[in-house]
Coordinates of C-alpha atoms and ligand atoms in Angstrom, one line a residue:
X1 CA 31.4 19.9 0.2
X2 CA 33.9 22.1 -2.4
X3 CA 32.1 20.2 -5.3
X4 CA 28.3 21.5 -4.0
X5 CA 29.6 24.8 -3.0
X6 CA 31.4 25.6 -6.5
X7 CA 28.6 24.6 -7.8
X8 CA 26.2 26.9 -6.0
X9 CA 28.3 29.5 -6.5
X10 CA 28.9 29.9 -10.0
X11 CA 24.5 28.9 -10.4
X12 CA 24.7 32.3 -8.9
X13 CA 26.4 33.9 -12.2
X14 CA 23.0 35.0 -13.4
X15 CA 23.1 37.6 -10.5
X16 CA 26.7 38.1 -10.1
X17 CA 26.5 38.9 -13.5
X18 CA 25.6 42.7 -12.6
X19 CA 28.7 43.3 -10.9
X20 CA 31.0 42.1 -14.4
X21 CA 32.5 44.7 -17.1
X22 CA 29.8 45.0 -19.6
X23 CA 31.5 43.2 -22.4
X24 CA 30.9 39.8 -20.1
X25 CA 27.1 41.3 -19.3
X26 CA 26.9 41.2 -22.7
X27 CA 28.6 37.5 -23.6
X28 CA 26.2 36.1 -20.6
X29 CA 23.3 38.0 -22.5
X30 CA 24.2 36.1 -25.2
X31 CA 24.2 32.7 -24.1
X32 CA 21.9 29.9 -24.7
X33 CA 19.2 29.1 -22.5
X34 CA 18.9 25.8 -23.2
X35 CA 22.3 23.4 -22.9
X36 CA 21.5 20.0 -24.2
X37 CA 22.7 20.4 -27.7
X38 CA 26.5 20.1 -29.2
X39 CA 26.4 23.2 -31.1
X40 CA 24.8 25.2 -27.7
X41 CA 27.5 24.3 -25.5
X42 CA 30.3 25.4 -28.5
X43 CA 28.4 28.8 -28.1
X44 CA 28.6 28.7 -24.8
X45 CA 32.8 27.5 -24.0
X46 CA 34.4 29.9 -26.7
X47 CA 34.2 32.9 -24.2
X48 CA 35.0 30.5 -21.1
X49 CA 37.8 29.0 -22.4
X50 CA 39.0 32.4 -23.5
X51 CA 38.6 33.0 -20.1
X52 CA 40.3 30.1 -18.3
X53 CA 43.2 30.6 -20.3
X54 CA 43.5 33.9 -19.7
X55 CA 43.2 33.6 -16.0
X56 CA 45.6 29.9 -16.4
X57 CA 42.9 27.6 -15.0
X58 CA 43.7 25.5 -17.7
X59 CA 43.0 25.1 -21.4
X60 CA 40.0 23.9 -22.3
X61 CA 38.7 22.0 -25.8
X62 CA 35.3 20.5 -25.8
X63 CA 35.3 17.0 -27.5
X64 CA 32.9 17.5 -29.8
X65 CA 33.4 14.0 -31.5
X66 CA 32.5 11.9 -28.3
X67 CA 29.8 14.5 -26.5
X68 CA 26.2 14.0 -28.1
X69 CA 22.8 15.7 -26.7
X70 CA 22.7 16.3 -23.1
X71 CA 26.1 14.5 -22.3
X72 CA 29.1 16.9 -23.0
X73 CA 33.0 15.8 -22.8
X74 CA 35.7 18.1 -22.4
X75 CA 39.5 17.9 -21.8
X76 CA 41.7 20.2 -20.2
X77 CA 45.2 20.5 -20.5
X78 CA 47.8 22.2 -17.9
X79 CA 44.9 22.3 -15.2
X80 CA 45.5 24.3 -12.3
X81 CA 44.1 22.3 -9.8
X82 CA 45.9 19.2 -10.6
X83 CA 49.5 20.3 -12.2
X84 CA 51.5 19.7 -10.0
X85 CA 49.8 16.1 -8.2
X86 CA 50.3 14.3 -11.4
X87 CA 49.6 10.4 -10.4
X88 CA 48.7 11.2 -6.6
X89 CA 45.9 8.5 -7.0
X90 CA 42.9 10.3 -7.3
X91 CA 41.1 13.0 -10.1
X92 CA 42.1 16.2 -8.6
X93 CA 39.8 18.7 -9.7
X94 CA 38.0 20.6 -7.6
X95 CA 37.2 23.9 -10.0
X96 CA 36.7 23.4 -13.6
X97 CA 33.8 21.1 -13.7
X98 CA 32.2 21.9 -10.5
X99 CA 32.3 25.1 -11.7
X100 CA 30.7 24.2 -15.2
X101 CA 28.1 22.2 -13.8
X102 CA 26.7 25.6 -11.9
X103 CA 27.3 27.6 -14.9
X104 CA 25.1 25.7 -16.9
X105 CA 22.4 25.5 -14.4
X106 CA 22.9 29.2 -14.1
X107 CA 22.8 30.1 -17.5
X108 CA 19.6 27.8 -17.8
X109 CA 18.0 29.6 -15.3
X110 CA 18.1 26.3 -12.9
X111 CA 15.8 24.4 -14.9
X112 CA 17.8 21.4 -14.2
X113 CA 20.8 20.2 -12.2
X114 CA 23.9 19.7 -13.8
X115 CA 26.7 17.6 -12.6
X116 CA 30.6 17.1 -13.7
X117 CA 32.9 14.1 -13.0
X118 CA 36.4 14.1 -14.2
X119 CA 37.3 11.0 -16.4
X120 CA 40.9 11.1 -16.7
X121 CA 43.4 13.4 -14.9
X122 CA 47.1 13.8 -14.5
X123 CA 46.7 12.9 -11.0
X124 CA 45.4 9.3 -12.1
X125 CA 48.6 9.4 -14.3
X126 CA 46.6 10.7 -17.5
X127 CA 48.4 13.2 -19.5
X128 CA 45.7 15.3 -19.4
X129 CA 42.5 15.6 -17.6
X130 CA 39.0 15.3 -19.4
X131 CA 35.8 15.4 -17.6
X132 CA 31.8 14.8 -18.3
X133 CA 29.0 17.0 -18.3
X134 CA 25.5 16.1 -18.0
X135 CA 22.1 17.0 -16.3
X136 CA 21.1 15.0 -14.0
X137 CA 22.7 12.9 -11.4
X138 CA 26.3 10.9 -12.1
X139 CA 26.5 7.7 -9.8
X140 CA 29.9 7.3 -9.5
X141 CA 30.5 11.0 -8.4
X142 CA 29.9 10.3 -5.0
X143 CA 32.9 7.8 -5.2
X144 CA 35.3 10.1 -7.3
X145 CA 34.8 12.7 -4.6
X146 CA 35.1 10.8 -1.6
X147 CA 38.4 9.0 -2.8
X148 CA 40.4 12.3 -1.8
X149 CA 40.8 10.7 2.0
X150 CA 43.1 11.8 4.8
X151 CA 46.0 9.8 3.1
X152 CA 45.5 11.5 -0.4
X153 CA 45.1 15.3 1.3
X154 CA 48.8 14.3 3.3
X155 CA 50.4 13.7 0.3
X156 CA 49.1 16.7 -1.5
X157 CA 49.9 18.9 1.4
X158 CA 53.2 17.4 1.4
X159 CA 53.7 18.2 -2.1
X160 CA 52.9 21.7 -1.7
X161 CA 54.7 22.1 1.3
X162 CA 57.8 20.5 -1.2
X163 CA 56.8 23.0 -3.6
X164 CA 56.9 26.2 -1.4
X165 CA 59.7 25.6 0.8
X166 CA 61.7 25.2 -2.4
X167 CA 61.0 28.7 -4.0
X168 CA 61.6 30.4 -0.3
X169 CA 64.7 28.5 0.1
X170 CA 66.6 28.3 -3.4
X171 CA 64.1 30.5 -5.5
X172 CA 62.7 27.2 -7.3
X173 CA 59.2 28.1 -9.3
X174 CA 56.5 27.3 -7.1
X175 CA 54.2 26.0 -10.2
X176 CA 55.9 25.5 -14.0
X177 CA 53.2 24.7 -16.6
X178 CA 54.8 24.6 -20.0
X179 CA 51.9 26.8 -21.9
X180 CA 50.3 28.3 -19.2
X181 CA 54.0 29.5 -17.3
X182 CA 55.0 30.1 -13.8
X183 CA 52.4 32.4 -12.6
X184 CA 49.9 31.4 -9.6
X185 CA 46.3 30.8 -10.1
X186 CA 44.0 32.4 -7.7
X187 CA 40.9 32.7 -8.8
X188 CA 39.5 28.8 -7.5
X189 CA 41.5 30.3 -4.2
X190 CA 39.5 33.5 -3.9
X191 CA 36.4 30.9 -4.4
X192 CA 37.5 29.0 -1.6
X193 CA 37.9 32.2 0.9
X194 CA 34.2 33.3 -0.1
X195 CA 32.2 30.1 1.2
X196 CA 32.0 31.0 4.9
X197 CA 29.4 33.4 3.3
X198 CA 27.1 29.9 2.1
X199 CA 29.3 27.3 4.9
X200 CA 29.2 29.3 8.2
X201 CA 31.2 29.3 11.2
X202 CA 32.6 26.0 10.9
X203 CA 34.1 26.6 7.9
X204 CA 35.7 30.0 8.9
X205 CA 36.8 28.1 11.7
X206 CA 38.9 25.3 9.4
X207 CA 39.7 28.1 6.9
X208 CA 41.9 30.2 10.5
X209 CA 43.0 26.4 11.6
X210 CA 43.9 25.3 7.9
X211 CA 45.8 28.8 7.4
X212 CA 47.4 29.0 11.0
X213 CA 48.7 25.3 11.0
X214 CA 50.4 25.7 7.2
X215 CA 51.6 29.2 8.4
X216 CA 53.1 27.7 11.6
X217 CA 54.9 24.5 9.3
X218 CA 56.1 27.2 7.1
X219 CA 57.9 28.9 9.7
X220 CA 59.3 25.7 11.4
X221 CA 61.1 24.8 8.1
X222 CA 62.3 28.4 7.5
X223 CA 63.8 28.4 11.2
X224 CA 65.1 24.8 10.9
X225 CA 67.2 25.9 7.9
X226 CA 68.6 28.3 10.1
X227 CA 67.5 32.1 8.5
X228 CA 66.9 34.5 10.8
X229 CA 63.7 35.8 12.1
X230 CA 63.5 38.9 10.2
X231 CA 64.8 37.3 6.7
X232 CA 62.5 34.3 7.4
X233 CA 59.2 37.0 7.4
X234 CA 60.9 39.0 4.8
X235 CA 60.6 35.9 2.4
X236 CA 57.1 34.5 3.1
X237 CA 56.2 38.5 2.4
X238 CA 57.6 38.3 -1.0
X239 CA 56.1 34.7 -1.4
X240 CA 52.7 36.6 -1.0
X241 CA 53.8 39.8 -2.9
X242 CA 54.8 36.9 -5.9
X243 CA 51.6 35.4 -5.6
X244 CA 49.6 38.4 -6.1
X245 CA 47.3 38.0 -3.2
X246 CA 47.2 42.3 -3.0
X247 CA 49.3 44.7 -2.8
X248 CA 51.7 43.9 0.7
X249 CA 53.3 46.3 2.4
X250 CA 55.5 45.0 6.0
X251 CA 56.4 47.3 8.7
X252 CA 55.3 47.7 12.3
X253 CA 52.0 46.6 10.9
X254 CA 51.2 44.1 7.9
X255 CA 49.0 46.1 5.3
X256 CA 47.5 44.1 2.2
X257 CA 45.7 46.3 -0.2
X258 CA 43.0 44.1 -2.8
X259 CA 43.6 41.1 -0.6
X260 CA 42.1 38.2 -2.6
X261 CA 40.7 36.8 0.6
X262 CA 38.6 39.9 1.6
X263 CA 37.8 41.4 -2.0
X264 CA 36.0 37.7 -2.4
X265 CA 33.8 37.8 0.8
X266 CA 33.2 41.5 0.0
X267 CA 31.5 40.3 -3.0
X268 CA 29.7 37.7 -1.7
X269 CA 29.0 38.8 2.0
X270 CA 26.2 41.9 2.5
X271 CA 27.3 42.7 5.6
X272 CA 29.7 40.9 7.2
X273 CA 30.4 41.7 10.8
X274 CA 34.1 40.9 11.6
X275 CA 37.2 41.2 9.7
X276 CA 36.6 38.7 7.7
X277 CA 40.6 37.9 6.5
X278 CA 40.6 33.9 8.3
X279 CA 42.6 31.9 5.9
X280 CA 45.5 35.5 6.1
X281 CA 45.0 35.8 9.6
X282 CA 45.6 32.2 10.4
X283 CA 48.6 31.9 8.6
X284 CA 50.4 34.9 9.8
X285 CA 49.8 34.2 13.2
X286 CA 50.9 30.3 13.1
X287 CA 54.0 32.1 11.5
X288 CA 54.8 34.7 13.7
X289 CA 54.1 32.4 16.4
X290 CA 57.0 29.9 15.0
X291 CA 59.4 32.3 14.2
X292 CA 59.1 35.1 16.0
X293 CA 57.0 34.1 19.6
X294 CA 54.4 37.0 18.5
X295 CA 50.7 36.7 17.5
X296 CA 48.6 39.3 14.8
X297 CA 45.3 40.5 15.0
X298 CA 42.9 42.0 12.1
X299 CA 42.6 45.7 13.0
X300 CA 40.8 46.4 9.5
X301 CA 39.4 45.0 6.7
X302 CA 38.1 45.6 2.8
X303 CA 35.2 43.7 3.7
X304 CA 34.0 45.7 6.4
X305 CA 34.6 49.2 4.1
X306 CA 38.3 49.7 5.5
X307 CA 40.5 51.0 2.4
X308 CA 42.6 47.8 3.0
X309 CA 42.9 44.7 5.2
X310 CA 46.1 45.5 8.5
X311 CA 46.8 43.4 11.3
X312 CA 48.9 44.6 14.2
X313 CA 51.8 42.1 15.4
X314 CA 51.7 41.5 19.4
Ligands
ZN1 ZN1 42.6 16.6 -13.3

């Protein structure tokens, strides 16, 4: 479901497109309408790899040696999506050529649709990861996608949970990429909060379980390690103040200003009719239910016009 709803959502570029800094109007202007040659798809990755790199979802080369007309092979190093799940078993990534395979049937006006497998990953134990990129259908897609089971998804949670537990604990970097440093990547997250907009209500009901459950394992550890309840908020705070998810402030209320979660569906979402924070709201309150025996409720919200997202602690 992440693959096709990446996928529909960056076909939507065309018409996002209004809504960029004019430079990027411009570079979209720009690009090719039609993708099936080499040289069209250089044209078209020198901006977006200027991009990804800038924004450390990886960094991109296009193979030009091994691609030929309508069958396009790239390789990314340092990806963001599979870094730190290097030989989990599966290819990890959920963003990059999704994401590419609705670019180009964006920037071709959906004449035809585009599709992206990944090849080789670090999470097949590759030392990079390289996918494909072709129109049309890819028959072992299906496959790729579905081998990320129940089994695979414990041991990724598990390694995040590793991960985050470490830098709130003993300060340990939550990601390290060599190039592409220590900084979080939240741009395929912010994608991710958007969907309820295409997904509906089961989705914003796994994004409040999905936050609320993580929230509430978060605080467990934190209170099995014996801080207190005031230093064990105090740190998940910073944890989202380190992240960048918007500007957090922590008092008698929780205020986030620019939070990623609500800027996305404000985007994407013409009139949404709730506070629309679920992922945010769901973890707060599975953590201030574990530590603290309290609850939180959205009391405003970007997305609905509010000059920031609060929730109230009860
Ligand atoms: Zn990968």
């Amino acid at each position: 479901m992440k693959y096709e709803l990446n996928k529909e959502d960056a076909s939507m570029m065309r018409e996002m497109s209004q809504f960029f800094p004019w430079q990027r109007r411009l570079l979209f202007k720009l690009m090719p309408e039609n993708l099936s040659q080499v040289k069209d798809i250089k044209k078209m990755l020198s901006p977006i790899a200027a991009f990804c790199r800038q924004e450390r979802s990886g960094i991109i080369e296009y193979l030009e040696d091994v691609s030929k007309t309508d069958e396009h092979y790239f390789r990314v190093y340092e990806s963001s999506d599979c870094w730190a799940f290097d030989n989990v078993g599966v290819a990890m990534a959920s963003y990059l050529p999704s994401n590419s395979a609705g670019m180009c049937q964006g920037i071709e006006n959906g004449k035809r649709n585009w599709n992206a497998i990944e090849t080789k990953c670090i999470g097949l134990g590759d030392p990079y990861c390289e996918f494909k990129l072709v129109p049309g259908e890819i028959d072992e897609l299906r496959d790729s996608l579905e081998a990320v089971d129940s089994t695979i998804m414990e041991s990724v949670h598990d390694r995040l949970m590793h991960r985050l537990i470490g830098f709130l604990l003993d300060g340990k970097p939550l990601v390290d990429r060599p190039s592409l440093g220590s900084e979080i990547q939240l741009h395929a997250v912010g994608h991710t909060f958007s969907f309820p907009y295409l997904a509906g209500e089961r989705y914003q009901m796994a994004l409040r379980m999905g936050g609320s459950k993580v929230g509430r394992e978060v605080g467990e550890h934190l209170m099995e390690a014996g801080l207190s309840h005031d230093e064990a908020v105090k740190r998940v705070i910073n944890f989202l103040k380190h992240c960048k998810v918007g500007k957090v402030t922590a008092g008698e209320t929780i205020k986030i200003e620019d939070n990623c979660e609500s800027f996305y569906m404000k985007l994407n979402t013409l009139k949404p009719e709730e506070a629309c924070c679920y992922f945010t709201t769901g973890f707060l309150n599975g953590l201030f239910s574990a530590v603290k025996n309290q609850r939180v409720r959205e009391i405003k919200c970007v997305a609905l016009g509010d000059p920031y997202c609060e929730w109230e602690i009860i």
